mmCIF file of C-alpha atoms and ligand atoms in Angstrom:
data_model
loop_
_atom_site.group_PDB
_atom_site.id
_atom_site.type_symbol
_atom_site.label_atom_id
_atom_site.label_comp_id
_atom_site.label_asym_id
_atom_site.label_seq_id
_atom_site.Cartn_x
_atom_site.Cartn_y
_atom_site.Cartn_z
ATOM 1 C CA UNK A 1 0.000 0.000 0.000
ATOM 2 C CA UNK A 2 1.411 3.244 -0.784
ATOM 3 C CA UNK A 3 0.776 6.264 1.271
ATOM 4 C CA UNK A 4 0.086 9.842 -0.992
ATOM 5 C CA UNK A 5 -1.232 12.347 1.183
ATOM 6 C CA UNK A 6 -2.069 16.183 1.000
ATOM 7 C CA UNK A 7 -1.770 19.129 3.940
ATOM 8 C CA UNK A 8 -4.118 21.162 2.943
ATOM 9 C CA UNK A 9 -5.394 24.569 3.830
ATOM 10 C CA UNK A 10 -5.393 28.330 3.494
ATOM 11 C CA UNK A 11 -1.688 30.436 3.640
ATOM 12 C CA UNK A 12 -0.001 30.316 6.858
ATOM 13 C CA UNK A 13 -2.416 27.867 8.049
ATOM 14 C CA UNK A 14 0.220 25.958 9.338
ATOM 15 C CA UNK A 15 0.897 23.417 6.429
ATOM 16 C CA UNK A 16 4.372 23.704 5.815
ATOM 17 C CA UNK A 17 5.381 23.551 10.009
ATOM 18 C CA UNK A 18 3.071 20.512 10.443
ATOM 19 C CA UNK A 19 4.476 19.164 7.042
ATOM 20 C CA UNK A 20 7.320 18.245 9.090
ATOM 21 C CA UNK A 21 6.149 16.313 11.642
ATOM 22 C CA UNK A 22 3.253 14.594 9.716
ATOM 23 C CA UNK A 23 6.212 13.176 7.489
ATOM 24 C CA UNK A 24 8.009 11.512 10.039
ATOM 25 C CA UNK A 25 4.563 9.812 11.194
ATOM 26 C CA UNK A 26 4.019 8.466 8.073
ATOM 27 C CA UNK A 27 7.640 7.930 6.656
ATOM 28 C CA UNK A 28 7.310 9.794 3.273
ATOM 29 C CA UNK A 29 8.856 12.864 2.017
ATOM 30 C CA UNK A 30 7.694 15.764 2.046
ATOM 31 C CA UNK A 31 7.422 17.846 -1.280
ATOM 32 C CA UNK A 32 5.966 21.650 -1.516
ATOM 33 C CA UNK A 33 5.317 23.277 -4.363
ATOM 34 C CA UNK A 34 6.519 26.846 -3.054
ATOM 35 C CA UNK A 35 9.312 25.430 -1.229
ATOM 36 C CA UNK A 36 10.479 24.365 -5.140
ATOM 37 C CA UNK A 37 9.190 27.165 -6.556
ATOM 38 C CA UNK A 38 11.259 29.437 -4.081
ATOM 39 C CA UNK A 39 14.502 27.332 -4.504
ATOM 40 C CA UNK A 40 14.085 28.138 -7.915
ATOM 41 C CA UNK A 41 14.020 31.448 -7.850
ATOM 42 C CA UNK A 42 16.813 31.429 -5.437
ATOM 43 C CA UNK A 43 18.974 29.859 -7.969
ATOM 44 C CA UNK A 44 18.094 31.575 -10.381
ATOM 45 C CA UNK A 45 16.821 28.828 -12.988
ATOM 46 C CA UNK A 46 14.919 29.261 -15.836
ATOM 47 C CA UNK A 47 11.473 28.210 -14.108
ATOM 48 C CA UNK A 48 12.703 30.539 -11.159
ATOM 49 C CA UNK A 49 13.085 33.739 -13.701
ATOM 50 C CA UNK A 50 9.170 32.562 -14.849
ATOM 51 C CA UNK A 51 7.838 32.369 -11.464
ATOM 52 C CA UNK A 52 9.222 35.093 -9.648
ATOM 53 C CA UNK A 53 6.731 37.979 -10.673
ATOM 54 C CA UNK A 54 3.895 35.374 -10.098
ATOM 55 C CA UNK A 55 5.308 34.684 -6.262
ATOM 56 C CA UNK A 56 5.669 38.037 -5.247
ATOM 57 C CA UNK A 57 1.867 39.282 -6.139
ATOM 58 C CA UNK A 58 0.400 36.422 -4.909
ATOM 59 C CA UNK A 59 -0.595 34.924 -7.868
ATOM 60 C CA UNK A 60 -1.056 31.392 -8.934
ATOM 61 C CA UNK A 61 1.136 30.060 -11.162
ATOM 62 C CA UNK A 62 0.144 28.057 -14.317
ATOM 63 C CA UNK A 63 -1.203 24.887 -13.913
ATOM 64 C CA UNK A 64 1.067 23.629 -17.407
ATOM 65 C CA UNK A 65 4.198 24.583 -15.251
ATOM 66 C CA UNK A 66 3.216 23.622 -11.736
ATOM 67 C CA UNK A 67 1.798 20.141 -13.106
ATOM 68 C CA UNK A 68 5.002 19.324 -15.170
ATOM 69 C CA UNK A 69 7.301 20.361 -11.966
ATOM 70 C CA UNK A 70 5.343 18.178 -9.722
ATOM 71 C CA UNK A 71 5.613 15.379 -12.051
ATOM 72 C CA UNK A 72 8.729 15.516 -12.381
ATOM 73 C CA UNK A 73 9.716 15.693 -8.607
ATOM 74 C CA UNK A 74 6.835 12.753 -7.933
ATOM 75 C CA UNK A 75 9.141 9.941 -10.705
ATOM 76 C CA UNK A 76 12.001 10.368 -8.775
ATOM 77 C CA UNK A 77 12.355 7.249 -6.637
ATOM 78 C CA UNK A 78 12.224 8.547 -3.105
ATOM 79 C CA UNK A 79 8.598 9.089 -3.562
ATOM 80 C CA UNK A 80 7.618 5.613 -5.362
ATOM 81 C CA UNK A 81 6.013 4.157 -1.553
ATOM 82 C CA UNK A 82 4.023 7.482 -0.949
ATOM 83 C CA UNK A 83 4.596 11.143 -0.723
ATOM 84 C CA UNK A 84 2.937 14.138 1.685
ATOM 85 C CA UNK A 85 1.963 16.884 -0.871
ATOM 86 C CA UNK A 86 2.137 20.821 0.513
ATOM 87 C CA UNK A 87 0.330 23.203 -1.677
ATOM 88 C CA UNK A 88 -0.454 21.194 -4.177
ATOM 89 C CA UNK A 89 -3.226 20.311 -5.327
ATOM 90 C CA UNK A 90 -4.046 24.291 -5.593
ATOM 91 C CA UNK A 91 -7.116 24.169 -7.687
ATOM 92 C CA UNK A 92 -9.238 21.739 -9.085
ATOM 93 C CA UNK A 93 -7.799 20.740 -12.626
ATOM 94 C CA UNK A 94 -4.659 20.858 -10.733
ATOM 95 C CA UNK A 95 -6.504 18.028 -8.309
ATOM 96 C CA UNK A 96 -8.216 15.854 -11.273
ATOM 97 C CA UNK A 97 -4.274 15.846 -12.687
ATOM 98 C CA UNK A 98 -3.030 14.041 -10.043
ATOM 99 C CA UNK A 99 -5.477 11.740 -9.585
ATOM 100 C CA UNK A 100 -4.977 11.260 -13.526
ATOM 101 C CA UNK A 101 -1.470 10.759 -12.484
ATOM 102 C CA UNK A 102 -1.716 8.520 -9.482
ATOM 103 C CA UNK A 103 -3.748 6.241 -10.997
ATOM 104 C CA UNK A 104 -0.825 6.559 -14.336
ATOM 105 C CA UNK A 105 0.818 4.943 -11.484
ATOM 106 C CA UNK A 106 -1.469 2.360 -10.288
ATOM 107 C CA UNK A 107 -2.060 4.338 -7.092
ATOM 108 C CA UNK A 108 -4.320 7.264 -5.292
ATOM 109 C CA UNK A 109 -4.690 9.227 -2.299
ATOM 110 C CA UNK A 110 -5.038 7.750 0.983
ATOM 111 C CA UNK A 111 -5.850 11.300 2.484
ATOM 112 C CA UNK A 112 -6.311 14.615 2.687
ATOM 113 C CA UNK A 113 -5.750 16.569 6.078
ATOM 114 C CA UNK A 114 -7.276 19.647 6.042
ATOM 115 C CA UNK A 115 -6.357 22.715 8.312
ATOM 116 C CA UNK A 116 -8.714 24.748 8.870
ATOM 117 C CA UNK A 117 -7.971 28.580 10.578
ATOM 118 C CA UNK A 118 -9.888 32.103 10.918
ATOM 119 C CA UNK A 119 -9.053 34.584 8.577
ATOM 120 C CA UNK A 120 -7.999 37.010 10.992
ATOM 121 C CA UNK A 121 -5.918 34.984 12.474
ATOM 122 C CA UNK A 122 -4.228 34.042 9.163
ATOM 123 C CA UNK A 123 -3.529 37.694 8.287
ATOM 124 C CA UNK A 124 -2.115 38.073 11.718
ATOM 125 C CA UNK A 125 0.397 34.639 10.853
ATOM 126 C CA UNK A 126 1.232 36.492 7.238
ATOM 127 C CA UNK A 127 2.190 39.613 9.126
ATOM 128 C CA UNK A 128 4.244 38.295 11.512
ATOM 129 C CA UNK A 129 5.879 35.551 9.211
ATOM 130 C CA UNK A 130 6.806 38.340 6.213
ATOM 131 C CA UNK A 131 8.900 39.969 9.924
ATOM 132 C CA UNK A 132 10.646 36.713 10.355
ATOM 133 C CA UNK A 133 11.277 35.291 6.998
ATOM 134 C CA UNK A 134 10.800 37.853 4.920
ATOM 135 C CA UNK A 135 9.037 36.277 2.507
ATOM 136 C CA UNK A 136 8.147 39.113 -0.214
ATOM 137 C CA UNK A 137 4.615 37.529 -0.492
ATOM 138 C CA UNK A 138 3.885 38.009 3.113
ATOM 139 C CA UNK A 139 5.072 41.391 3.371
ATOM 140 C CA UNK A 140 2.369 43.494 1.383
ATOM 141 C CA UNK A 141 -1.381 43.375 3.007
ATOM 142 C CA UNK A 142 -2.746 43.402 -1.033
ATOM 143 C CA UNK A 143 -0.767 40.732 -2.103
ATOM 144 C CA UNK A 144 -1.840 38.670 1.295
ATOM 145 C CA UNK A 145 -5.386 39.861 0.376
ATOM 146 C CA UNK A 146 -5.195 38.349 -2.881
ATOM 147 C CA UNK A 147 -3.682 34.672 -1.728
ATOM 148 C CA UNK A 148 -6.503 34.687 1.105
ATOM 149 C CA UNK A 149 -8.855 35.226 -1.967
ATOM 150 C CA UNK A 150 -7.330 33.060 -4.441
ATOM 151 C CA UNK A 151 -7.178 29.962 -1.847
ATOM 152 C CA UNK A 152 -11.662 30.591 -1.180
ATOM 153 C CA UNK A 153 -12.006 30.839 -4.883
ATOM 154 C CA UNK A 154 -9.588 28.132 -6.230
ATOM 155 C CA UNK A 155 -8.654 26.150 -3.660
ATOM 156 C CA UNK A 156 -10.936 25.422 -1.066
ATOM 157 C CA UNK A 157 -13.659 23.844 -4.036
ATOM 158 C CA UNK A 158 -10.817 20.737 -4.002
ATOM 159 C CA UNK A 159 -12.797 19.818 -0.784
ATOM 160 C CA UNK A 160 -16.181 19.719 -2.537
ATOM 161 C CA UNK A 161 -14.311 17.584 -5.306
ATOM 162 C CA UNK A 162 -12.897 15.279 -3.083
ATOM 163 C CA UNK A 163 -16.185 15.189 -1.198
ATOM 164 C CA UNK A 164 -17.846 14.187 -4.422
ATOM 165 C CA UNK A 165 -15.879 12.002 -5.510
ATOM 166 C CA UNK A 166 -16.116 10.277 -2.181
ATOM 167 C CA UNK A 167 -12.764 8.119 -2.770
ATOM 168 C CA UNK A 168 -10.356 9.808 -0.132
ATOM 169 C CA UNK A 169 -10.793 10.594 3.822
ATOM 170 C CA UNK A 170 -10.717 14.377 4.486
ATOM 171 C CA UNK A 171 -9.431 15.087 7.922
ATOM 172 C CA UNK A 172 -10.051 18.451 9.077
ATOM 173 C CA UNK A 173 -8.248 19.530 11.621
ATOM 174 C CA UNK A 174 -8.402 22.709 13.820
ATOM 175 C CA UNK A 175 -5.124 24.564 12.658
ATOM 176 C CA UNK A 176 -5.510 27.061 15.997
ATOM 177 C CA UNK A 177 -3.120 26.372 18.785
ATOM 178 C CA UNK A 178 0.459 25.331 19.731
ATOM 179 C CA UNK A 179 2.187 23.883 17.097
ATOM 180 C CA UNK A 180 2.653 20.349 19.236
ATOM 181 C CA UNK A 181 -0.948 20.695 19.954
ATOM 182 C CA UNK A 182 -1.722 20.596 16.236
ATOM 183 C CA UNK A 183 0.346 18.271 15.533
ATOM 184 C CA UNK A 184 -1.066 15.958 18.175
ATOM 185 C CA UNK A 185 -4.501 16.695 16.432
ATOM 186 C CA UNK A 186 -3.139 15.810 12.889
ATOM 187 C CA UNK A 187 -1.788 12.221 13.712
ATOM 188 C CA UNK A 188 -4.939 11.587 16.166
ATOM 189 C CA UNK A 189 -6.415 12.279 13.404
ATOM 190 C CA UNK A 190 -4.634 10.536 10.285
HETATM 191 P P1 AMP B 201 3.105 28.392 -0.687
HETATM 192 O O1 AMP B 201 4.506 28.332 -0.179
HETATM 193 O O2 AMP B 201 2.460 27.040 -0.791
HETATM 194 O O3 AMP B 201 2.249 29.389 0.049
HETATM 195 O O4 AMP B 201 3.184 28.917 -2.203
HETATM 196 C C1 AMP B 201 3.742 30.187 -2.496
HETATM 197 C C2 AMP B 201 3.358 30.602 -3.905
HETATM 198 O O5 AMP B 201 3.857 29.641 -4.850
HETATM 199 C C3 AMP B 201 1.869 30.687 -4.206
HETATM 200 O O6 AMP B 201 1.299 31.923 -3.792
HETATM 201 C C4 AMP B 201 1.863 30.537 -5.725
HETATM 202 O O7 AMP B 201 2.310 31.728 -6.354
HETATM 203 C C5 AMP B 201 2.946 29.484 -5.931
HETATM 204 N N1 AMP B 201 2.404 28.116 -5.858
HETATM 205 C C6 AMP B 201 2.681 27.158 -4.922
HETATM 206 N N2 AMP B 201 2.019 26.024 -5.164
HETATM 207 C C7 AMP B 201 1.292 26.251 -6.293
HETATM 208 C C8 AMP B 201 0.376 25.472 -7.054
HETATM 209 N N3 AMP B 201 0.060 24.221 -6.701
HETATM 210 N N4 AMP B 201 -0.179 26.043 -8.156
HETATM 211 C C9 AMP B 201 0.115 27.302 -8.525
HETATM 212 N N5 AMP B 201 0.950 28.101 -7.851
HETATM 213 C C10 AMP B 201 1.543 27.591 -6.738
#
C-alpha cells in the first residue's frame, strides 16, 4: 500500500510547520510546491526567472508549469512508496491531474488533512511571518489579500471535489493552537 497524502489549507495555516512532523509519522517525504518554486528562484533557474513575478503578487502560477514540476519531482524514486503533498493540489484541474497521475501509477490518495484557521488569524500569521522570513509575499497586506482570496475561490472547491468524488478521507483539523498541539490533532487524526 502506498501512502500519498495532502496538507491542505489556506496560507499560513500551518501546512508547511506541520508538514514536518506529519512526514516523520508516516515515513514519506515531504514535497511543496513553493518550497520548489522558491529554490528556484533562489537559484536563479529558468522556471525561477518565470515564477518570480507570479510569487511576489500572490498569484497562482500556471497549472502547465506547476503540473510538469510536480511530475517531475513525484518519478524520482524517493517518492515511489508514498509522498505528503504541501500546496499542491491548488485548484481543481490541478486536483483531477493528479489523480490522472496517481492512478498513471497504479495508485491514489489515501488522504487529505485539512487545516482549517480564521481569517484574521491568518492575516495576523502572514504579518508576523513576512517579519521573520521575509518572505516578499507576506510582506504586502494586497498581495496577502489576494492569496486569502485566491485559496476561497480556487482552492478550497478541491474539498467539494474530493467530497464528491467520495474516494479519499478528508481530515479536518483545527489549525488554531500550539504547534505540538496541532500536531497531536493531525496524527490523532490521520
Ligand atoms: P506556498 O509556499 O504554498 O504558500 O506557495 C507560495 C506561492 O507559490 C503561491 O502563492 C503561488 O504563487 C505558488 N504556488 C505554490 N504552489 C502552487 C500550485 N500548486 N499552483 C500554482 N501556484 C503555486
Amino acid at each position: 500500500m502506498t501512502r500519498h497524502f495532502l496538507i491542505f489549507g489556506p496560507p499560513a495555516a500551518g501546512k508547511g510547520t506541520q508538514a514536518h512532523s506529519l512526514k516523520e509519522h508516516l515515513s514519506v517525504p515531504h514535497v511543496s510546491t513553493g518550497d520548489m518554486f522558491r529554490a528556484n528562484i533562489q537559484g536563479g533557474t529558468d522556471l525561477g526567472k518565470e515564477v518570480q513575478s507570479l510569487l511576489a503578487s500572490g498569484t497562482l502560477v500556471p497549472d502547465s508549469l506547476t503540473n510538469r514540476l510536480v511530475a517531475d519531482r513525484l518519478h524520482q524514486t524517493d517518492v515511489a512508496e508514498g509522498v505528503l503533498l504541501d500546496g499542491f493540489p491548488r485548484n481543481v484541474p490541478q486536483a483531477a491531474w493528479l489523480d490522472g497521475f496517481l492512478a498513471g501509477k497504479g495508485t491514489k490518495l489515501s488522504g487529505v488533512v485539512v487545516l482549517t484557521v480564521p481569517d484574521e488569524e491568518l492575516k495576523a500569521r502572514l504579518k508576523g511571518r513576512a517579519e521573520k522570513e521575509s518572505r516578499a509575499d507576506d510582506a504586502d497586506p494586497a498581495v496577502i489579500e489576494r492569496r486569502i482570496a485566491t485559496y476561497k475561490e480556487q482552492s478550497e472547491p478541491c474539498i467539494a471535489y474530493y467530497e464528491g468524488q467520495g474516494e479519499v478521507p478528508l481530515y479536518f483539523v483545527d489549525g488554531v493552537g500550539s504547534i505540538e498541539e496541532v500536531a497531536e490533532r493531525i496524527r490523532a487524526a490521520v
